[in-house]
Amino acid sequence: MKNISKEDYLSVIYKNSDDNKEIKANLIAEKLLISNAAVTDMLRKLSKEALIDYKPYKSIKLTESGENYAKNMVRRHRIWELFLHQVVGLPWDKVHDEAEKLEHSGSDELINRMEEMLNFPEFDPHGDPIPSKDGAIPKQRTTVSLSTLVENDSGVVIRVNDFNKSFLIYLAQIGIELNSIIEVKEKRSFDNSMLISVSQKEWNISETLAENVFVEKLKA
Ligand SMILES: [Zn+2]
């Protein structure tokens, strides 16, 4: 049985709350790779602690205190990630798992000191915004997924999805990192794969890869 904390639940709800998506027990179960029954138990607990609004068959919402709690956890996670990346020198595919453990330890004071040491960063190594001490979220540039670009479009990489290690390792191998400029040389309509160029090298990439890279489109 996986040991999943209440912070993990709150983080999942928080991260899926932005796009008006319905959040139900089965979505949480899917994200945390656990059974629906386990999720239902925890949701009742969180609801008793007034951290979520939970009514069966309705979308789950964080209460104000639940949101603050989750935001702080996301903040701790992303500061750890950046610290591990910038100070310790871990590659971007390794920081998530380590931060997952570390986010539960260390006082808020330690996190604040790390943030100061990193010079009050706004984004983590994958381009995700870091909530400030008082809960403000840095404004992100407008992005689209790389898969929406067409031939001759180009874009600068602002954010990548961070949930799959081999995906991140592969991106690094082909030279895709934050702020890389990607140009679409060719797009094949039958499977939406693309030939792209990144720092003067060309690569064929799948639609799945492109869907998980977010770019700010550059004007032609
Ligand atoms: Zn991250």
PDB file of N, CA, C and O in Angstrom, residues 80-127:
ATOM      1  N   TRP A  80      12.317  23.419  -3.468  1.00  0.00           N
ATOM      2  CA  TRP A  80      13.244  22.295  -3.352  1.00  0.00           C
ATOM      3  C   TRP A  80      13.760  21.884  -4.729  1.00  0.00           C
ATOM      4  O   TRP A  80      14.958  21.655  -4.911  1.00  0.00           O
ATOM      5  N   GLU A  81      12.857  21.776  -5.687  1.00  0.00           N
ATOM      6  CA  GLU A  81      13.284  21.381  -7.041  1.00  0.00           C
ATOM      7  C   GLU A  81      14.356  22.325  -7.578  1.00  0.00           C
ATOM      8  O   GLU A  81      15.371  21.893  -8.118  1.00  0.00           O
ATOM      9  N   LEU A  82      14.110  23.604  -7.425  1.00  0.00           N
ATOM     10  CA  LEU A  82      15.056  24.570  -7.977  1.00  0.00           C
ATOM     11  C   LEU A  82      16.386  24.530  -7.224  1.00  0.00           C
ATOM     12  O   LEU A  82      17.460  24.624  -7.817  1.00  0.00           O
ATOM     13  N   PHE A  83      16.290  24.368  -5.917  1.00  0.00           N
ATOM     14  CA  PHE A  83      17.495  24.262  -5.103  1.00  0.00           C
ATOM     15  C   PHE A  83      18.331  23.054  -5.546  1.00  0.00           C
ATOM     16  O   PHE A  83      19.536  23.153  -5.753  1.00  0.00           O
ATOM     17  N   LEU A  84      17.652  21.924  -5.707  1.00  0.00           N
ATOM     18  CA  LEU A  84      18.355  20.705  -6.107  1.00  0.00           C
ATOM     19  C   LEU A  84      18.975  20.854  -7.496  1.00  0.00           C
ATOM     20  O   LEU A  84      20.043  20.325  -7.787  1.00  0.00           O
ATOM     21  N   HIS A  85      18.292  21.588  -8.349  1.00  0.00           N
ATOM     22  CA  HIS A  85      18.773  21.771  -9.711  1.00  0.00           C
ATOM     23  C   HIS A  85      19.932  22.768  -9.755  1.00  0.00           C
ATOM     24  O   HIS A  85      21.002  22.472 -10.271  1.00  0.00           O
ATOM     25  N   GLN A  86      19.704  23.938  -9.164  1.00  0.00           N
ATOM     26  CA  GLN A  86      20.698  25.011  -9.286  1.00  0.00           C
ATOM     27  C   GLN A  86      21.869  24.884  -8.341  1.00  0.00           C
ATOM     28  O   GLN A  86      22.999  25.166  -8.704  1.00  0.00           O
ATOM     29  N   VAL A  87      21.593  24.498  -7.108  1.00  0.00           N
ATOM     30  CA  VAL A  87      22.661  24.470  -6.114  1.00  0.00           C
ATOM     31  C   VAL A  87      23.330  23.092  -6.071  1.00  0.00           C
ATOM     32  O   VAL A  87      24.538  22.972  -6.095  1.00  0.00           O
ATOM     33  N   VAL A  88      22.511  22.047  -6.042  1.00  0.00           N
ATOM     34  CA  VAL A  88      23.068  20.699  -5.929  1.00  0.00           C
ATOM     35  C   VAL A  88      23.498  20.162  -7.303  1.00  0.00           C
ATOM     36  O   VAL A  88      24.353  19.288  -7.402  1.00  0.00           O
ATOM     37  N   GLY A  89      22.889  20.693  -8.365  1.00  0.00           N
ATOM     38  CA  GLY A  89      23.295  20.281  -9.705  1.00  0.00           C
ATOM     39  C   GLY A  89      22.622  19.021 -10.219  1.00  0.00           C
ATOM     40  O   GLY A  89      23.118  18.376 -11.144  1.00  0.00           O
ATOM     41  N   LEU A  90      21.479  18.651  -9.643  1.00  0.00           N
ATOM     42  CA  LEU A  90      20.749  17.485 -10.178  1.00  0.00           C
ATOM     43  C   LEU A  90      20.059  17.870 -11.483  1.00  0.00           C
ATOM     44  O   LEU A  90      19.532  18.966 -11.599  1.00  0.00           O
ATOM     45  N   PRO A  91      20.044  16.929 -12.457  1.00  0.00           N
ATOM     46  CA  PRO A  91      19.343  17.225 -13.713  1.00  0.00           C
ATOM     47  C   PRO A  91      17.831  17.330 -13.504  1.00  0.00           C
ATOM     48  O   PRO A  91      17.308  16.825 -12.513  1.00  0.00           O
ATOM     49  N   TRP A  92      17.130  17.944 -14.456  1.00  0.00           N
ATOM     50  CA  TRP A  92      15.705  18.238 -14.251  1.00  0.00           C
ATOM     51  C   TRP A  92      14.830  16.990 -14.164  1.00  0.00           C
ATOM     52  O   TRP A  92      13.715  17.072 -13.677  1.00  0.00           O
ATOM     53  N   ASP A  93      15.337  15.840 -14.603  1.00  0.00           N
ATOM     54  CA  ASP A  93      14.536  14.617 -14.492  1.00  0.00           C
ATOM     55  C   ASP A  93      14.626  13.983 -13.097  1.00  0.00           C
ATOM     56  O   ASP A  93      13.861  13.110 -12.751  1.00  0.00           O
ATOM     57  N   LYS A  94      15.587  14.425 -12.285  1.00  0.00           N
ATOM     58  CA  LYS A  94      15.773  13.802 -10.965  1.00  0.00           C
ATOM     59  C   LYS A  94      15.168  14.614  -9.830  1.00  0.00           C
ATOM     60  O   LYS A  94      14.953  14.099  -8.731  1.00  0.00           O
ATOM     61  N   VAL A  95      14.896  15.890 -10.073  1.00  0.00           N
ATOM     62  CA  VAL A  95      14.522  16.755  -8.947  1.00  0.00           C
ATOM     63  C   VAL A  95      13.117  16.496  -8.411  1.00  0.00           C
ATOM     64  O   VAL A  95      12.864  16.659  -7.220  1.00  0.00           O
ATOM     65  N   HIS A  96      12.210  16.044  -9.280  1.00  0.00           N
ATOM     66  CA  HIS A  96      10.822  15.879  -8.838  1.00  0.00           C
ATOM     67  C   HIS A  96      10.697  14.840  -7.715  1.00  0.00           C
ATOM     68  O   HIS A  96      10.092  15.103  -6.683  1.00  0.00           O
ATOM     69  N   ASP A  97      11.299  13.667  -7.937  1.00  0.00           N
ATOM     70  CA  ASP A  97      11.174  12.602  -6.939  1.00  0.00           C
ATOM     71  C   ASP A  97      11.811  12.983  -5.602  1.00  0.00           C
ATOM     72  O   ASP A  97      11.273  12.681  -4.537  1.00  0.00           O
ATOM     73  N   GLU A  98      12.957  13.637  -5.674  1.00  0.00           N
ATOM     74  CA  GLU A  98      13.617  14.064  -4.439  1.00  0.00           C
ATOM     75  C   GLU A  98      12.766  15.108  -3.723  1.00  0.00           C
ATOM     76  O   GLU A  98      12.572  15.050  -2.503  1.00  0.00           O
ATOM     77  N   ALA A  99      12.250  16.061  -4.484  1.00  0.00           N
ATOM     78  CA  ALA A  99      11.447  17.137  -3.883  1.00  0.00           C
ATOM     79  C   ALA A  99      10.165  16.586  -3.278  1.00  0.00           C
ATOM     80  O   ALA A  99       9.663  17.091  -2.274  1.00  0.00           O
ATOM     81  N   GLU A 100       9.653  15.527  -3.872  1.00  0.00           N
ATOM     82  CA  GLU A 100       8.448  14.863  -3.371  1.00  0.00           C
ATOM     83  C   GLU A 100       8.650  14.440  -1.909  1.00  0.00           C
ATOM     84  O   GLU A 100       7.748  14.544  -1.092  1.00  0.00           O
ATOM     85  N   LYS A 101       9.852  13.956  -1.596  1.00  0.00           N
ATOM     86  CA  LYS A 101      10.139  13.553  -0.219  1.00  0.00           C
ATOM     87  C   LYS A 101      10.464  14.771   0.646  1.00  0.00           C
ATOM     88  O   LYS A 101      10.004  14.893   1.770  1.00  0.00           O
ATOM     89  N   LEU A 102      11.266  15.672   0.089  1.00  0.00           N
ATOM     90  CA  LEU A 102      11.753  16.792   0.890  1.00  0.00           C
ATOM     91  C   LEU A 102      10.677  17.830   1.210  1.00  0.00           C
ATOM     92  O   LEU A 102      10.776  18.547   2.199  1.00  0.00           O
ATOM     93  N   GLU A 103       9.647  17.915   0.364  1.00  0.00           N
ATOM     94  CA  GLU A 103       8.628  18.951   0.583  1.00  0.00           C
ATOM     95  C   GLU A 103       7.927  18.795   1.926  1.00  0.00           C
ATOM     96  O   GLU A 103       7.361  19.743   2.441  1.00  0.00           O
ATOM     97  N   HIS A 104       7.963  17.589   2.481  1.00  0.00           N
ATOM     98  CA  HIS A 104       7.308  17.362   3.766  1.00  0.00           C
ATOM     99  C   HIS A 104       8.216  17.674   4.951  1.00  0.00           C
ATOM    100  O   HIS A 104       7.785  17.648   6.084  1.00  0.00           O
ATOM    101  N   SER A 105       9.494  17.901   4.660  1.00  0.00           N
ATOM    102  CA  SER A 105      10.397  18.159   5.779  1.00  0.00           C
ATOM    103  C   SER A 105      10.985  19.560   5.683  1.00  0.00           C
ATOM    104  O   SER A 105      10.930  20.191   4.637  1.00  0.00           O
ATOM    105  N   GLY A 106      11.552  20.012   6.767  1.00  0.00           N
ATOM    106  CA  GLY A 106      12.121  21.355   6.803  1.00  0.00           C
ATOM    107  C   GLY A 106      11.061  22.367   7.205  1.00  0.00           C
ATOM    108  O   GLY A 106       9.917  22.274   6.789  1.00  0.00           O
ATOM    109  N   SER A 107      11.461  23.322   8.018  1.00  0.00           N
ATOM    110  CA  SER A 107      10.523  24.335   8.495  1.00  0.00           C
ATOM    111  C   SER A 107      10.248  25.351   7.387  1.00  0.00           C
ATOM    112  O   SER A 107      10.983  25.428   6.408  1.00  0.00           O
ATOM    113  N   ASP A 108       9.185  26.145   7.567  1.00  0.00           N
ATOM    114  CA  ASP A 108       8.922  27.226   6.610  1.00  0.00           C
ATOM    115  C   ASP A 108      10.097  28.200   6.582  1.00  0.00           C
ATOM    116  O   ASP A 108      10.412  28.775   5.548  1.00  0.00           O
ATOM    117  N   GLU A 109      10.745  28.357   7.737  1.00  0.00           N
ATOM    118  CA  GLU A 109      11.888  29.271   7.806  1.00  0.00           C
ATOM    119  C   GLU A 109      13.013  28.804   6.869  1.00  0.00           C
ATOM    120  O   GLU A 109      13.611  29.598   6.155  1.00  0.00           O
ATOM    121  N   LEU A 110      13.261  27.498   6.875  1.00  0.00           N
ATOM    122  CA  LEU A 110      14.293  26.955   5.993  1.00  0.00           C
ATOM    123  C   LEU A 110      13.931  27.226   4.528  1.00  0.00           C
ATOM    124  O   LEU A 110      14.768  27.664   3.734  1.00  0.00           O
ATOM    125  N   ILE A 111      12.667  26.963   4.193  1.00  0.00           N
ATOM    126  CA  ILE A 111      12.216  27.179   2.809  1.00  0.00           C
ATOM    127  C   ILE A 111      12.393  28.656   2.423  1.00  0.00           C
ATOM    128  O   ILE A 111      12.874  28.973   1.334  1.00  0.00           O
ATOM    129  N   ASN A 112      12.028  29.546   3.347  1.00  0.00           N
ATOM    130  CA  ASN A 112      12.182  30.974   3.060  1.00  0.00           C
ATOM    131  C   ASN A 112      13.646  31.353   2.840  1.00  0.00           C
ATOM    132  O   ASN A 112      13.962  32.166   1.966  1.00  0.00           O
ATOM    133  N   ARG A 113      14.538  30.736   3.614  1.00  0.00           N
ATOM    134  CA  ARG A 113      15.967  31.028   3.448  1.00  0.00           C
ATOM    135  C   ARG A 113      16.479  30.518   2.106  1.00  0.00           C
ATOM    136  O   ARG A 113      17.295  31.165   1.434  1.00  0.00           O
ATOM    137  N   MET A 114      15.999  29.329   1.723  1.00  0.00           N
ATOM    138  CA  MET A 114      16.405  28.775   0.423  1.00  0.00           C
ATOM    139  C   MET A 114      15.924  29.683  -0.702  1.00  0.00           C
ATOM    140  O   MET A 114      16.626  29.932  -1.673  1.00  0.00           O
ATOM    141  N   GLU A 115      14.698  30.177  -0.546  1.00  0.00           N
ATOM    142  CA  GLU A 115      14.135  31.055  -1.556  1.00  0.00           C
ATOM    143  C   GLU A 115      14.984  32.326  -1.705  1.00  0.00           C
ATOM    144  O   GLU A 115      15.266  32.783  -2.814  1.00  0.00           O
ATOM    145  N   GLU A 116      15.397  32.844  -0.550  1.00  0.00           N
ATOM    146  CA  GLU A 116      16.216  34.046  -0.550  1.00  0.00           C
ATOM    147  C   GLU A 116      17.564  33.776  -1.222  1.00  0.00           C
ATOM    148  O   GLU A 116      18.041  34.539  -2.056  1.00  0.00           O
ATOM    149  N   MET A 117      18.145  32.616  -0.870  1.00  0.00           N
ATOM    150  CA  MET A 117      19.415  32.213  -1.430  1.00  0.00           C
ATOM    151  C   MET A 117      19.337  32.072  -2.953  1.00  0.00           C
ATOM    152  O   MET A 117      20.295  32.316  -3.682  1.00  0.00           O
ATOM    153  N   LEU A 118      18.163  31.649  -3.434  1.00  0.00           N
ATOM    154  CA  LEU A 118      17.964  31.475  -4.879  1.00  0.00           C
ATOM    155  C   LEU A 118      17.541  32.781  -5.540  1.00  0.00           C
ATOM    156  O   LEU A 118      17.201  32.803  -6.725  1.00  0.00           O
ATOM    157  N   ASN A 119      17.510  33.834  -4.724  1.00  0.00           N
ATOM    158  CA  ASN A 119      17.167  35.159  -5.237  1.00  0.00           C
ATOM    159  C   ASN A 119      15.699  35.301  -5.672  1.00  0.00           C
ATOM    160  O   ASN A 119      15.403  35.835  -6.747  1.00  0.00           O
ATOM    161  N   PHE A 120      14.801  34.786  -4.851  1.00  0.00           N
ATOM    162  CA  PHE A 120      13.361  34.880  -5.064  1.00  0.00           C
ATOM    163  C   PHE A 120      12.921  34.506  -6.486  1.00  0.00           C
ATOM    164  O   PHE A 120      12.400  35.323  -7.227  1.00  0.00           O
ATOM    165  N   PRO A 121      13.171  33.241  -6.823  1.00  0.00           N
ATOM    166  CA  PRO A 121      12.854  32.779  -8.175  1.00  0.00           C
ATOM    167  C   PRO A 121      11.344  32.721  -8.400  1.00  0.00           C
ATOM    168  O   PRO A 121      10.573  32.558  -7.460  1.00  0.00           O
ATOM    169  N   GLU A 122      10.925  32.869  -9.646  1.00  0.00           N
ATOM    170  CA  GLU A 122       9.498  32.797  -9.955  1.00  0.00           C
ATOM    171  C   GLU A 122       9.085  31.450 -10.538  1.00  0.00           C
ATOM    172  O   GLU A 122       7.920  31.094 -10.500  1.00  0.00           O
ATOM    173  N   PHE A 123      10.065  30.719 -11.106  1.00  0.00           N
ATOM    174  CA  PHE A 123       9.712  29.463 -11.764  1.00  0.00           C
ATOM    175  C   PHE A 123      10.663  28.335 -11.375  1.00  0.00           C
ATOM    176  O   PHE A 123      11.840  28.565 -11.132  1.00  0.00           O
ATOM    177  N   ASP A 124      10.129  27.128 -11.354  1.00  0.00           N
ATOM    178  CA  ASP A 124      10.949  25.967 -11.013  1.00  0.00           C
ATOM    179  C   ASP A 124      11.665  25.442 -12.271  1.00  0.00           C
ATOM    180  O   ASP A 124      11.505  26.010 -13.353  1.00  0.00           O
ATOM    181  N   PRO A 125      12.474  24.368 -12.152  1.00  0.00           N
ATOM    182  CA  PRO A 125      13.262  23.926 -13.321  1.00  0.00           C
ATOM    183  C   PRO A 125      12.423  23.453 -14.510  1.00  0.00           C
ATOM    184  O   PRO A 125      12.943  23.288 -15.601  1.00  0.00           O
ATOM    185  N   HIS A 126      11.129  23.228 -14.292  1.00  0.00           N
ATOM    186  CA  HIS A 126      10.270  22.805 -15.401  1.00  0.00           C
ATOM    187  C   HIS A 126       9.402  23.954 -15.902  1.00  0.00           C
ATOM    188  O   HIS A 126       8.530  23.761 -16.747  1.00  0.00           O
ATOM    189  N   GLY A 127       9.622  25.149 -15.334  1.00  0.00           N
ATOM    190  CA  GLY A 127       8.864  26.315 -15.785  1.00  0.00           C
ATOM    191  C   GLY A 127       7.553  26.530 -15.048  1.00  0.00           C
ATOM    192  O   GLY A 127       6.753  27.380 -15.438  1.00  0.00           O
TER     193      GLY A 127
END
